[in-house]
mmCIF file of C-alpha atoms and ligand atoms in Angstrom:
data_model
loop_
_atom_site.group_PDB
_atom_site.id
_atom_site.type_symbol
_atom_site.label_atom_id
_atom_site.label_comp_id
_atom_site.label_asym_id
_atom_site.label_seq_id
_atom_site.Cartn_x
_atom_site.Cartn_y
_atom_site.Cartn_z
ATOM 1 C CA UNK A 1 147.308 278.285 80.432
ATOM 2 C CA UNK A 2 146.452 275.172 82.416
ATOM 3 C CA UNK A 3 149.197 272.693 83.143
ATOM 4 C CA UNK A 4 149.850 270.181 81.592
ATOM 5 C CA UNK A 5 149.176 271.530 78.100
ATOM 6 C CA UNK A 6 146.273 269.717 76.405
ATOM 7 C CA UNK A 7 147.706 268.704 73.023
ATOM 8 C CA UNK A 8 146.424 266.879 69.933
ATOM 9 C CA UNK A 9 148.549 265.259 67.232
ATOM 10 C CA UNK A 10 147.824 265.292 63.487
ATOM 11 C CA UNK A 11 149.247 262.756 60.991
ATOM 12 C CA UNK A 12 149.961 259.528 62.867
ATOM 13 C CA UNK A 13 152.751 258.174 60.669
ATOM 14 C CA UNK A 14 156.444 257.393 61.064
ATOM 15 C CA UNK A 15 157.732 260.388 62.995
ATOM 16 C CA UNK A 16 154.598 260.690 65.141
ATOM 17 C CA UNK A 17 155.036 257.084 66.307
ATOM 18 C CA UNK A 18 158.838 257.103 66.539
ATOM 19 C CA UNK A 19 159.217 260.369 68.459
ATOM 20 C CA UNK A 20 156.187 262.594 69.136
ATOM 21 C CA UNK A 21 153.927 260.106 70.898
ATOM 22 C CA UNK A 22 156.660 258.642 73.171
ATOM 23 C CA UNK A 23 157.867 262.132 74.172
ATOM 24 C CA UNK A 24 154.379 263.566 74.768
ATOM 25 C CA UNK A 25 153.555 260.429 76.764
ATOM 26 C CA UNK A 26 156.482 260.934 79.156
ATOM 27 C CA UNK A 27 156.709 264.725 79.392
ATOM 28 C CA UNK A 28 155.118 266.321 82.484
ATOM 29 C CA UNK A 29 154.277 269.372 80.342
ATOM 30 C CA UNK A 30 151.669 267.651 78.126
ATOM 31 C CA UNK A 31 148.531 265.554 78.139
ATOM 32 C CA UNK A 32 147.661 263.910 74.827
ATOM 33 C CA UNK A 33 143.948 264.598 74.291
ATOM 34 C CA UNK A 34 143.282 263.174 70.803
ATOM 35 C CA UNK A 35 144.806 262.330 67.427
ATOM 36 C CA UNK A 36 143.664 263.132 63.875
ATOM 37 C CA UNK A 37 144.755 260.838 61.053
ATOM 38 C CA UNK A 38 142.990 259.452 58.005
ATOM 39 C CA UNK A 39 144.657 256.024 58.157
ATOM 40 C CA UNK A 40 146.680 255.961 61.386
ATOM 41 C CA UNK A 41 145.238 255.843 64.882
ATOM 42 C CA UNK A 42 146.040 255.417 68.554
ATOM 43 C CA UNK A 43 144.407 253.420 71.340
ATOM 44 C CA UNK A 44 143.360 255.185 74.527
ATOM 45 C CA UNK A 45 142.388 258.603 73.131
ATOM 46 C CA UNK A 46 139.642 259.820 70.775
ATOM 47 C CA UNK A 47 140.607 259.351 67.108
ATOM 48 C CA UNK A 48 139.444 261.778 64.403
ATOM 49 C CA UNK A 49 140.078 261.729 60.675
ATOM 50 C CA UNK A 50 140.978 265.392 60.252
ATOM 51 C CA UNK A 51 142.043 268.405 62.266
ATOM 52 C CA UNK A 52 138.701 270.263 61.772
ATOM 53 C CA UNK A 53 136.875 267.189 63.156
ATOM 54 C CA UNK A 54 139.263 267.109 66.120
ATOM 55 C CA UNK A 55 138.731 270.837 66.771
ATOM 56 C CA UNK A 56 134.957 270.345 66.675
ATOM 57 C CA UNK A 57 135.104 267.360 69.045
ATOM 58 C CA UNK A 58 137.677 268.604 71.559
ATOM 59 C CA UNK A 59 136.723 272.098 72.674
ATOM 60 C CA UNK A 60 139.433 272.379 75.340
ATOM 61 C CA UNK A 61 142.464 271.576 73.158
ATOM 62 C CA UNK A 62 145.297 274.073 73.719
ATOM 63 C CA UNK A 63 147.950 272.954 71.245
ATOM 64 C CA UNK A 64 148.567 270.697 68.243
ATOM 65 C CA UNK A 65 151.594 268.972 66.792
ATOM 66 C CA UNK A 66 151.436 268.709 63.003
ATOM 67 C CA UNK A 67 153.295 265.659 61.692
ATOM 68 C CA UNK A 68 152.033 265.457 58.116
ATOM 69 C CA UNK A 69 154.295 266.013 55.098
ATOM 70 C CA UNK A 70 155.003 269.698 54.392
ATOM 71 C CA UNK A 71 152.594 269.902 51.427
ATOM 72 C CA UNK A 72 149.670 269.138 53.763
ATOM 73 C CA UNK A 73 150.535 271.357 56.704
ATOM 74 C CA UNK A 74 149.427 274.920 55.867
ATOM 75 C CA UNK A 75 145.638 274.475 55.958
ATOM 76 C CA UNK A 76 145.806 272.530 59.216
ATOM 77 C CA UNK A 77 148.185 275.038 60.818
ATOM 78 C CA UNK A 78 146.037 278.005 59.838
ATOM 79 C CA UNK A 79 142.851 276.349 61.098
ATOM 80 C CA UNK A 80 144.534 275.535 64.418
ATOM 81 C CA UNK A 81 145.909 279.054 64.832
ATOM 82 C CA UNK A 82 142.525 280.606 64.025
ATOM 83 C CA UNK A 83 140.970 278.308 66.642
ATOM 84 C CA UNK A 84 143.393 279.806 69.196
ATOM 85 C CA UNK A 85 145.737 276.814 69.474
ATOM 86 C CA UNK A 86 149.503 276.856 69.834
ATOM 87 C CA UNK A 87 151.101 275.035 66.891
ATOM 88 C CA UNK A 88 154.180 272.808 66.634
ATOM 89 C CA UNK A 89 155.256 272.303 62.995
ATOM 90 C CA UNK A 90 157.412 269.324 62.024
ATOM 91 C CA UNK A 91 160.319 270.212 59.753
ATOM 92 C CA UNK A 92 160.385 271.619 57.134
ATOM 93 C CA UNK A 93 157.734 274.111 58.323
ATOM 94 C CA UNK A 94 155.985 274.302 54.933
ATOM 95 C CA UNK A 95 156.213 273.612 51.234
ATOM 96 C CA UNK A 96 156.856 277.302 50.470
ATOM 97 C CA UNK A 97 158.430 280.219 52.301
ATOM 98 C CA UNK A 98 155.448 282.531 51.842
ATOM 99 C CA UNK A 99 152.967 280.169 53.481
ATOM 100 C CA UNK A 100 155.097 280.022 56.626
ATOM 101 C CA UNK A 101 155.223 283.827 56.670
ATOM 102 C CA UNK A 102 151.422 283.900 56.591
ATOM 103 C CA UNK A 103 151.278 281.421 59.492
ATOM 104 C CA UNK A 104 153.721 283.545 61.523
ATOM 105 C CA UNK A 105 151.619 286.638 61.025
ATOM 106 C CA UNK A 106 148.404 284.750 61.800
ATOM 107 C CA UNK A 107 149.912 283.404 65.044
ATOM 108 C CA UNK A 108 151.063 286.883 66.046
ATOM 109 C CA UNK A 109 147.612 288.377 65.441
ATOM 110 C CA UNK A 110 145.839 285.531 67.275
ATOM 111 C CA UNK A 111 148.305 285.662 70.201
ATOM 112 C CA UNK A 112 149.353 282.000 70.007
ATOM 113 C CA UNK A 113 152.797 280.390 69.833
ATOM 114 C CA UNK A 114 154.056 278.995 66.531
ATOM 115 C CA UNK A 115 157.094 276.711 66.671
ATOM 116 C CA UNK A 116 158.859 275.738 63.440
ATOM 117 C CA UNK A 117 160.855 272.828 64.811
ATOM 118 C CA UNK A 118 164.313 271.789 63.544
ATOM 119 C CA UNK A 119 165.029 268.591 65.448
ATOM 120 C CA UNK A 120 168.681 268.286 64.392
ATOM 121 C CA UNK A 121 169.486 271.535 66.215
ATOM 122 C CA UNK A 122 168.666 269.668 69.432
ATOM 123 C CA UNK A 123 171.263 266.943 68.783
ATOM 124 C CA UNK A 124 173.711 266.869 71.711
ATOM 125 C CA UNK A 125 176.816 267.977 69.763
ATOM 126 C CA UNK A 126 175.270 271.096 68.255
ATOM 127 C CA UNK A 127 175.439 273.592 71.152
ATOM 128 C CA UNK A 128 179.022 272.573 72.108
ATOM 129 C CA UNK A 129 179.997 272.974 68.429
ATOM 130 C CA UNK A 130 178.439 276.446 68.324
ATOM 131 C CA UNK A 131 180.302 277.440 71.478
ATOM 132 C CA UNK A 132 183.677 276.180 70.203
ATOM 133 C CA UNK A 133 183.258 277.774 66.758
ATOM 134 C CA UNK A 134 182.016 281.140 67.982
ATOM 135 C CA UNK A 135 185.519 282.012 69.240
ATOM 136 C CA UNK A 136 187.346 280.858 66.076
ATOM 137 C CA UNK A 137 187.994 281.895 62.477
ATOM 138 C CA UNK A 138 186.577 279.371 60.042
ATOM 139 C CA UNK A 139 188.611 278.413 56.936
ATOM 140 C CA UNK A 140 186.273 275.959 55.223
ATOM 141 C CA UNK A 141 183.268 273.736 55.797
ATOM 142 C CA UNK A 142 182.290 270.459 54.188
ATOM 143 C CA UNK A 143 178.988 268.720 54.746
ATOM 144 C CA UNK A 144 178.212 265.134 53.711
ATOM 145 C CA UNK A 145 174.628 263.940 54.248
ATOM 146 C CA UNK A 146 174.381 260.593 52.516
ATOM 147 C CA UNK A 147 171.854 257.892 53.289
ATOM 148 C CA UNK A 148 169.816 255.099 51.753
ATOM 149 C CA UNK A 149 166.371 256.395 50.779
ATOM 150 C CA UNK A 150 165.023 252.847 50.434
ATOM 151 C CA UNK A 151 165.852 252.184 54.069
ATOM 152 C CA UNK A 152 164.628 255.478 55.586
ATOM 153 C CA UNK A 153 161.655 256.368 53.351
ATOM 154 C CA UNK A 154 160.093 253.145 52.029
ATOM 155 C CA UNK A 155 156.873 253.814 50.125
ATOM 156 C CA UNK A 156 156.783 257.556 50.887
ATOM 157 C CA UNK A 157 155.543 259.029 47.609
ATOM 158 C CA UNK A 158 155.059 262.569 48.951
ATOM 159 C CA UNK A 159 158.805 262.921 49.339
ATOM 160 C CA UNK A 160 159.282 262.599 45.569
ATOM 161 C CA UNK A 161 156.485 264.996 44.645
ATOM 162 C CA UNK A 162 156.785 268.773 44.249
ATOM 163 C CA UNK A 163 157.024 270.277 47.720
ATOM 164 C CA UNK A 164 158.376 266.997 49.122
ATOM 165 C CA UNK A 165 161.931 268.273 48.528
ATOM 166 C CA UNK A 166 163.513 264.886 47.786
ATOM 167 C CA UNK A 167 166.991 264.580 49.283
ATOM 168 C CA UNK A 168 166.518 267.996 50.909
ATOM 169 C CA UNK A 169 164.105 266.317 53.340
ATOM 170 C CA UNK A 170 167.134 264.919 55.224
ATOM 171 C CA UNK A 171 169.540 267.518 53.804
ATOM 172 C CA UNK A 172 167.607 270.347 55.415
ATOM 173 C CA UNK A 173 168.599 268.827 58.761
ATOM 174 C CA UNK A 174 172.244 269.516 57.865
ATOM 175 C CA UNK A 175 171.253 273.027 56.793
ATOM 176 C CA UNK A 176 169.429 273.547 60.093
ATOM 177 C CA UNK A 177 172.634 272.722 61.990
ATOM 178 C CA UNK A 178 174.885 274.717 59.639
ATOM 179 C CA UNK A 179 172.703 277.835 59.890
ATOM 180 C CA UNK A 180 172.855 277.526 63.679
ATOM 181 C CA UNK A 181 176.611 277.042 64.151
ATOM 182 C CA UNK A 182 178.069 279.101 61.252
ATOM 183 C CA UNK A 183 177.953 282.817 60.422
ATOM 184 C CA UNK A 184 175.317 283.679 57.758
ATOM 185 C CA UNK A 185 176.095 282.180 54.329
ATOM 186 C CA UNK A 186 174.494 282.046 50.895
ATOM 187 C CA UNK A 187 174.339 279.740 47.881
ATOM 188 C CA UNK A 188 176.637 280.427 44.904
ATOM 189 C CA UNK A 189 175.851 277.336 42.841
ATOM 190 C CA UNK A 190 174.220 273.930 42.966
ATOM 191 C CA UNK A 191 173.593 270.791 40.927
ATOM 192 C CA UNK A 192 170.416 268.839 41.583
ATOM 193 C CA UNK A 193 170.170 265.268 40.259
ATOM 194 C CA UNK A 194 166.537 264.417 39.601
ATOM 195 C CA UNK A 195 165.395 260.888 38.660
ATOM 196 C CA UNK A 196 163.712 261.037 35.260
ATOM 197 C CA UNK A 197 160.449 259.652 36.707
ATOM 198 C CA UNK A 198 160.309 261.977 39.768
ATOM 199 C CA UNK A 199 159.866 265.660 40.610
ATOM 200 C CA UNK A 200 162.408 265.955 43.425
ATOM 201 C CA UNK A 201 166.194 265.421 43.561
ATOM 202 C CA UNK A 202 167.863 262.210 44.715
ATOM 203 C CA UNK A 203 171.198 264.035 45.157
ATOM 204 C CA UNK A 204 172.480 267.592 45.388
ATOM 205 C CA UNK A 205 175.877 269.261 45.309
ATOM 206 C CA UNK A 206 175.751 272.726 46.905
ATOM 207 C CA UNK A 207 178.333 275.498 47.021
ATOM 208 C CA UNK A 208 177.935 278.320 49.532
ATOM 209 C CA UNK A 209 180.064 281.148 50.842
ATOM 210 C CA UNK A 210 179.797 283.915 53.440
ATOM 211 C CA UNK A 211 180.815 287.573 53.661
ATOM 212 C CA UNK A 212 184.394 286.504 54.505
ATOM 213 C CA UNK A 213 184.572 284.289 51.387
ATOM 214 C CA UNK A 214 184.665 281.014 53.345
ATOM 215 C CA UNK A 215 184.074 278.004 51.051
ATOM 216 C CA UNK A 216 181.195 275.835 52.255
ATOM 217 C CA UNK A 217 180.474 272.670 50.288
ATOM 218 C CA UNK A 218 177.599 270.272 50.874
ATOM 219 C CA UNK A 219 176.818 266.925 49.267
ATOM 220 C CA UNK A 220 173.449 265.297 49.858
ATOM 221 C CA UNK A 221 172.917 261.844 48.379
ATOM 222 C CA UNK A 222 170.135 259.327 48.859
ATOM 223 C CA UNK A 223 171.893 256.482 47.019
ATOM 224 C CA UNK A 224 174.289 255.512 49.801
ATOM 225 C CA UNK A 225 174.073 251.918 50.946
ATOM 226 C CA UNK A 226 176.183 250.440 53.748
ATOM 227 C CA UNK A 227 177.345 252.854 56.463
ATOM 228 C CA UNK A 228 175.354 256.090 56.475
ATOM 229 C CA UNK A 229 176.983 259.522 56.660
ATOM 230 C CA UNK A 230 175.650 262.628 58.388
ATOM 231 C CA UNK A 231 178.811 264.713 58.926
ATOM 232 C CA UNK A 232 179.740 268.389 59.127
ATOM 233 C CA UNK A 233 183.479 269.133 59.103
ATOM 234 C CA UNK A 234 184.700 272.631 59.956
ATOM 235 C CA UNK A 235 188.359 273.621 59.460
ATOM 236 C CA UNK A 236 189.396 276.595 61.578
ATOM 237 C CA UNK A 237 192.691 278.405 62.153
ATOM 238 C CA UNK A 238 192.697 276.667 65.481
ATOM 239 C CA UNK A 239 191.893 273.057 64.581
ATOM 240 C CA UNK A 240 189.216 270.854 63.044
ATOM 241 C CA UNK A 241 185.732 270.228 64.381
ATOM 242 C CA UNK A 242 183.687 267.278 63.142
ATOM 243 C CA UNK A 243 180.033 266.823 64.004
ATOM 244 C CA UNK A 244 178.983 263.340 62.948
ATOM 245 C CA UNK A 245 175.975 261.004 63.256
ATOM 246 C CA UNK A 246 173.721 263.985 62.573
ATOM 247 C CA UNK A 247 175.106 265.948 65.518
ATOM 248 C CA UNK A 248 175.112 263.065 68.000
ATOM 249 C CA UNK A 249 178.936 262.868 68.059
ATOM 250 C CA UNK A 250 181.557 265.616 68.161
ATOM 251 C CA UNK A 251 185.319 265.499 67.760
ATOM 252 C CA UNK A 252 187.777 268.372 67.978
ATOM 253 C CA UNK A 253 191.169 267.664 66.413
ATOM 254 C CA UNK A 254 190.261 263.977 66.484
ATOM 255 C CA UNK A 255 189.424 263.911 70.205
ATOM 256 C CA UNK A 256 185.941 262.664 71.107
ATOM 257 C CA UNK A 257 183.964 265.182 73.155
ATOM 258 C CA UNK A 258 181.761 263.924 75.989
ATOM 259 C CA UNK A 259 178.126 264.683 75.214
ATOM 260 C CA UNK A 260 174.800 264.086 76.948
ATOM 261 C CA UNK A 261 172.573 261.312 75.537
ATOM 262 C CA UNK A 262 170.391 262.038 72.501
ATOM 263 C CA UNK A 263 167.023 263.577 73.426
ATOM 264 C CA UNK A 264 166.249 265.750 70.418
ATOM 265 C CA UNK A 265 162.447 265.515 70.522
ATOM 266 C CA UNK A 266 162.317 265.949 74.288
ATOM 267 C CA UNK A 267 164.315 269.138 73.700
ATOM 268 C CA UNK A 268 161.825 270.246 71.034
ATOM 269 C CA UNK A 269 158.798 269.671 73.263
ATOM 270 C CA UNK A 270 160.500 271.396 76.222
ATOM 271 C CA UNK A 271 161.148 274.362 73.926
ATOM 272 C CA UNK A 272 157.525 274.382 72.689
ATOM 273 C CA UNK A 273 156.269 274.423 76.298
ATOM 274 C CA UNK A 274 158.655 277.285 77.141
ATOM 275 C CA UNK A 275 157.436 279.267 74.114
ATOM 276 C CA UNK A 276 153.818 278.761 75.164
ATOM 277 C CA UNK A 277 154.576 279.823 78.752
ATOM 278 C CA UNK A 278 156.349 282.989 77.594
ATOM 279 C CA UNK A 279 153.855 283.871 74.836
ATOM 280 C CA UNK A 280 156.574 283.704 72.149
ATOM 281 C CA UNK A 281 157.026 282.052 68.746
ATOM 282 C CA UNK A 282 160.127 280.557 67.120
ATOM 283 C CA UNK A 283 160.052 280.468 63.314
ATOM 284 C CA UNK A 284 163.503 280.426 61.721
ATOM 285 C CA UNK A 285 163.193 280.131 57.947
ATOM 286 C CA UNK A 286 166.927 280.030 57.178
ATOM 287 C CA UNK A 287 167.243 276.268 56.465
ATOM 288 C CA UNK A 288 164.228 276.439 54.138
ATOM 289 C CA UNK A 289 165.630 279.575 52.442
ATOM 290 C CA UNK A 290 168.795 277.660 51.489
ATOM 291 C CA UNK A 291 166.790 274.705 50.194
ATOM 292 C CA UNK A 292 164.569 277.061 48.174
ATOM 293 C CA UNK A 293 167.644 278.877 46.818
ATOM 294 C CA UNK A 294 169.026 275.550 45.593
ATOM 295 C CA UNK A 295 165.825 274.943 43.626
ATOM 296 C CA UNK A 296 165.937 278.583 42.405
ATOM 297 C CA UNK A 297 169.620 278.785 41.474
ATOM 298 C CA UNK A 298 170.693 275.179 40.935
ATOM 299 C CA UNK A 299 171.267 273.373 37.660
ATOM 300 C CA UNK A 300 169.005 270.384 37.186
ATOM 301 C CA UNK A 301 170.420 267.131 35.809
ATOM 302 C CA UNK A 302 168.167 264.216 34.883
ATOM 303 C CA UNK A 303 169.412 260.838 36.199
ATOM 304 C CA UNK A 304 168.223 257.218 36.164
ATOM 305 C CA UNK A 305 164.617 256.562 37.155
ATOM 306 C CA UNK A 306 164.038 255.678 40.811
ATOM 307 C CA UNK A 307 161.795 252.802 41.849
ATOM 308 C CA UNK A 308 161.248 251.598 45.428
HETATM 309 P P1 LIG B 401 154.702 259.809 56.797
HETATM 310 O O1 LIG B 401 154.728 258.713 57.808
HETATM 311 O O2 LIG B 401 154.742 259.452 55.365
HETATM 312 O O3 LIG B 401 153.438 260.762 56.985
HETATM 313 C C1 LIG B 401 152.927 261.147 58.238
HETATM 314 C C2 LIG B 401 151.422 261.115 58.196
HETATM 315 O O4 LIG B 401 150.944 262.238 57.455
HETATM 316 C C3 LIG B 401 150.864 259.912 57.445
HETATM 317 O O5 LIG B 401 150.754 258.807 58.293
HETATM 318 C C4 LIG B 401 149.525 260.406 56.967
HETATM 319 O O6 LIG B 401 148.530 260.196 57.951
HETATM 320 C C5 LIG B 401 149.743 261.879 56.783
HETATM 321 N N1 LIG B 401 149.902 262.165 55.365
HETATM 322 C C6 LIG B 401 150.734 261.568 54.484
HETATM 323 N N2 LIG B 401 150.601 262.110 53.267
HETATM 324 C C7 LIG B 401 149.672 263.052 53.376
HETATM 325 C C8 LIG B 401 149.096 263.949 52.469
HETATM 326 N N3 LIG B 401 149.484 263.996 51.192
HETATM 327 N N4 LIG B 401 148.139 264.781 52.922
HETATM 328 C C9 LIG B 401 147.751 264.740 54.211
HETATM 329 N N5 LIG B 401 148.271 263.899 55.128
HETATM 330 C C10 LIG B 401 149.233 263.084 54.716
HETATM 331 O O7 LIG B 401 155.881 260.835 57.053
HETATM 332 P P2 LIG B 401 156.906 261.007 58.255
HETATM 333 O O8 LIG B 401 158.135 260.256 57.933
HETATM 334 O O9 LIG B 401 156.246 260.779 59.560
HETATM 335 O O10 LIG B 401 157.268 262.556 58.051
HETATM 336 C C11 LIG B 401 156.348 263.582 58.327
HETATM 337 C C12 LIG B 401 157.098 264.880 58.535
HETATM 338 O O11 LIG B 401 158.016 264.695 59.625
HETATM 339 C C13 LIG B 401 157.945 265.280 57.319
HETATM 340 O O12 LIG B 401 157.901 266.669 57.144
HETATM 341 C C14 LIG B 401 159.344 264.834 57.678
HETATM 342 O O13 LIG B 401 160.355 265.641 57.094
HETATM 343 C C15 LIG B 401 159.336 265.023 59.189
HETATM 344 N N6 LIG B 401 160.303 264.152 59.867
HETATM 345 C C16 LIG B 401 160.357 262.814 59.574
HETATM 346 C C17 LIG B 401 161.325 262.022 60.191
HETATM 347 C C18 LIG B 401 161.437 260.536 59.932
HETATM 348 O O14 LIG B 401 162.352 259.898 60.474
HETATM 349 N N7 LIG B 401 160.536 259.933 59.168
HETATM 350 C C19 LIG B 401 162.226 262.591 61.094
HETATM 351 C C20 LIG B 401 162.093 263.929 61.405
HETATM 352 C C21 LIG B 401 161.136 264.692 60.777
HETATM 353 P P3 LIG B 401 147.028 259.857 57.516
HETATM 354 O O15 LIG B 401 147.027 259.348 56.110
HETATM 355 O O16 LIG B 401 146.620 258.828 58.515
HETATM 356 O O17 LIG B 401 146.277 261.163 57.657
#
């Protein structure tokens, strides 16, 4: 492996511009070689329309970051793996569980690194929360992930289509933190509110428990205007922990904890480079399993049509 890693980016949209390109541009571990996007583009590097065109044009690529919606990721990921490239998957890693399993096996056989990224796990409060909770008995957990879809996802039709996951697109970030800081848990019931003109839920109410019977309740809602809420509250025998602002802030018994600045995507790209160096992969399906279980086990309620 030459250093820096020669990387290409696929799907130049919101998250590619907001996070991937700035981080790749400032990390000593990477050189951006090219981008592939049907409508987006970037000055200063070769632009291709599709991943196969980029693979054909850039013979010395070593890695790709895939920033398309989940429904579009499998074919690109498989082609990149088969071409011998290390692959960084945006979250969620796919539109189905089975397709991600196939990618994992393909990466193992081809000897490349596959990274299913969960950016919220790299929020600064998450590791300190894990450390504090690991020594304590948990009594209950409540998760509130409530935001304004019109503000965060204007004009994104894929998010409302099958495989787009609706409110689970942000909600899976909460699940990625919860599965990291809590003992294993499972879904016991759910209600999914689906706009009558859409395929995916605008809100979800989820009940989980674990082998100790701990109640875990999550509410995801995309209809929240005004202040936005991304909170996980954990009651223990020893006090209350609250992760808020998506993991960027942490209080224990009401006392603010000092945290490093937010650098979630820098953390993701550092991790991807470390995986490549050590010849390993990191594909944790647990957040996607819980989302899939909600679609499998949840009751569906039709609610008012949603228009942008
Ligand atoms: P986006 O801007 O709507 O889409 C990203 C790019 O993917 C688009 O510019 C488009 O590029 C390509 N694309 C869109 N629909 C496609 C389709 N049906 N088939 C093939 N390519 C398609 O979405 P985004 O907000 O960046 O989100 C992309 C992924 O990142 C999602 O999985 C999301 O959960 C994750 N993510 C997003 C955010 C965020 O703040 N938005 C944060 C963290 C993670 P071309 O048309 O030019 O090919």
